[in-house]
Amino acid sequence: MTSIEDNQSITLSSSELDDIHGLLRNDTGHDLSHYKPATAIRRIQQRMKVHRFANVTEYLDYFRMTWHERQILYKELLIGVTQFFRDPEAFERLKEVVALRFVGEAPARAQSFRVWVPGCSTGEEAYSLAIVLLELMAENGINLDIKIFASDVNAAAIQQARDGLYDASLAESVSPERLLRFFSRQGEMFRIRRDVREMVIFAVQDVLCDVPFSKIDLLSCHNLLIYLNATSQQKLLSMFHYVLKAEGILFLGSSESAGEDGKMFQARDKRYKIFDRKQEPPAADASWSSLPRISVRLPSVRAGTSWMADVMRNSHKGELIGQIERQLLDGFTPPSAIVTRAGEVVYIHGSMGRYLETVSSKVELNLLAMAHSSLRTEILAGIQQVLVTNQRVVRGQVVYDYRGTEASVDLVFFPIARPDRLPGSWQDLIIVVFLERQPAPLFTVTEIGDAPSESSQGALSTIQEVTHELELTRAYLHHAVSQLETVNRDLPAINEDLQSNIEELQTTNEELEASMAELKAVNEQLEKHFMLLKSKTSAQARAQDDLKNLTMGLEIAALFLDNELQIKRLTPFAQEILMLDDDAIGRSIASFDLSHCLRMLADDIQRVIDTLVRSRRDIEIEFGRWFRVVITPYRISDHTIDGALLTLTDVTWQKQRGD
């Protein structure tokens, strides 16, 4: 077989591309027709080289027949090229812009910060933003409640992002300081630390169809728009404008833009593709909706001259055909059910009340649980037989009880012809038809010569009964073994989950024990400090009592003043001599109506504070009553001056004696 050469390009018609996108849409539920045609053609050309197909027609035939090939092309179309800090300078500039929002421009705004990363692939971009925001908070002393929503259409990529485990190549784009702070090494791999992981919520989402996240402060979308056609790009930008808050920030890849007209976004930094949301609403665009997506998949119908195509183009005729089909089914089709291999009901047609029973208030959607007890074993055996043979199976004359009367029904099982693209249990759908048998006549007329003997008839009946029971037992055993194998297959995964949960619980328990030990040590230290503080408080109170009793006993007139000459404390004797009011504390000594000689003391006090030289003077306060005034600087424990101490001692007797 000749194959396409490396330098040879291929050409696909629009109808061929539509067929490919339609098959992928039926398989995955996701519409990739929004991608640029050149992107799809390059991936198809690569697949043709792998299989060595000579032309597009051969590959398309293979593509239509092979579900596995469609899955591979689908995964390759979901371009997941990403890395940590893909443009380091752009991330540093983004950090500055976000910091301005909270530090400089809007210090009083709410501390909630919501981020959305559509097309996050395996999570590197989302984790990079989480790291940048953590660094921003630490560097600027900001406390933000950060929620990062990261979404992608690729479920496998989302699972890897949730695991947060990356190979050693990330060291090429992550600095050693960040590796040490935000990652933990596990062999040859690096795992994102838990505090960073808990900031990000990952979700499987088709950004062009599913409900978007709302009230977003920062929207980071790197290298998604460049793969979409112009119409889809405009849809996304319109949606981004809608979900961003009034002061929202849009952060795009280096090769992307926020629209040519600039109606929705204004460039904050053109070099690093950082944009501010404009307040003007975008033009009305009904191409995307905030309602959940509802997918209705119809089989592909090629254009032709068939009368059915004309009917389907006319909605009224289509409704008429549908009504006719329903009446035909209801009138001539016996009761039936479509079930999975486990008996789960997918669809029920007709009235099946006589074959079902209600055993509890719990709603069951499993035919084996809903059917009459006398029918369950037969239904189970028929399902298992169809799964083994993949052919039509009839289990006739099954007797069951209907309203106290014995009735008989034929159970017909046959598999549904299914395409290989159906996932999971939907690949084993079985139709179960209930054909009610008419009651047998009470008497049968036979020729005397043909009548079997009573003994042979009894033996034959016993053999048939034993054979039937053996067949039922074999089917039940096969079903039990099949269920056991399924359980055994699931057990390792369940065991891994349990082990992971146990390890997490053990780690949490160890952390709690360590925290308890730390709390106990801190509590002991607090108790020691409390006892020491209590002792010092008692000593201070004792010293206050001693000072008070000393001044009262010695009848010393003393004033304690601060640097502004305001009275901090005075003794009762000083209050009596100077005739001060009870509210003297806190007032300046110069504010009182004192005699001329006492007013002179204010200058002496200020001089002592300034020069730190002790002052001594005898003054006559009242006629014939003399006091010796001593002013000294008031020194505190750190040897600084905090005002002055003024004492007055009665020296009238000495003066009179000297005179």
Tab-separated table of C-alpha atoms in Angstrom, residues 228-240 259:
chain	number	residue	atom	x	y	z
A	228	LEU	CA	-10.968	28.247	17.004
A	229	ASN	CA	-12.585	29.819	13.981
A	230	ALA	CA	-13.474	33.511	13.980
A	231	THR	CA	-17.131	32.956	14.888
A	232	SER	CA	-16.284	30.794	17.888
A	233	GLN	CA	-13.608	33.252	19.010
A	234	GLN	CA	-16.183	36.039	19.034
A	235	LYS	CA	-18.604	33.848	20.995
A	236	LEU	CA	-15.993	33.146	23.650
A	237	LEU	CA	-14.883	36.766	23.965
A	238	SER	CA	-18.508	37.837	24.340
A	239	MET	CA	-18.987	35.234	27.070
A	240	PHE	CA	-15.733	36.256	28.784
A	259	GLY	CA	-10.942	41.314	19.415
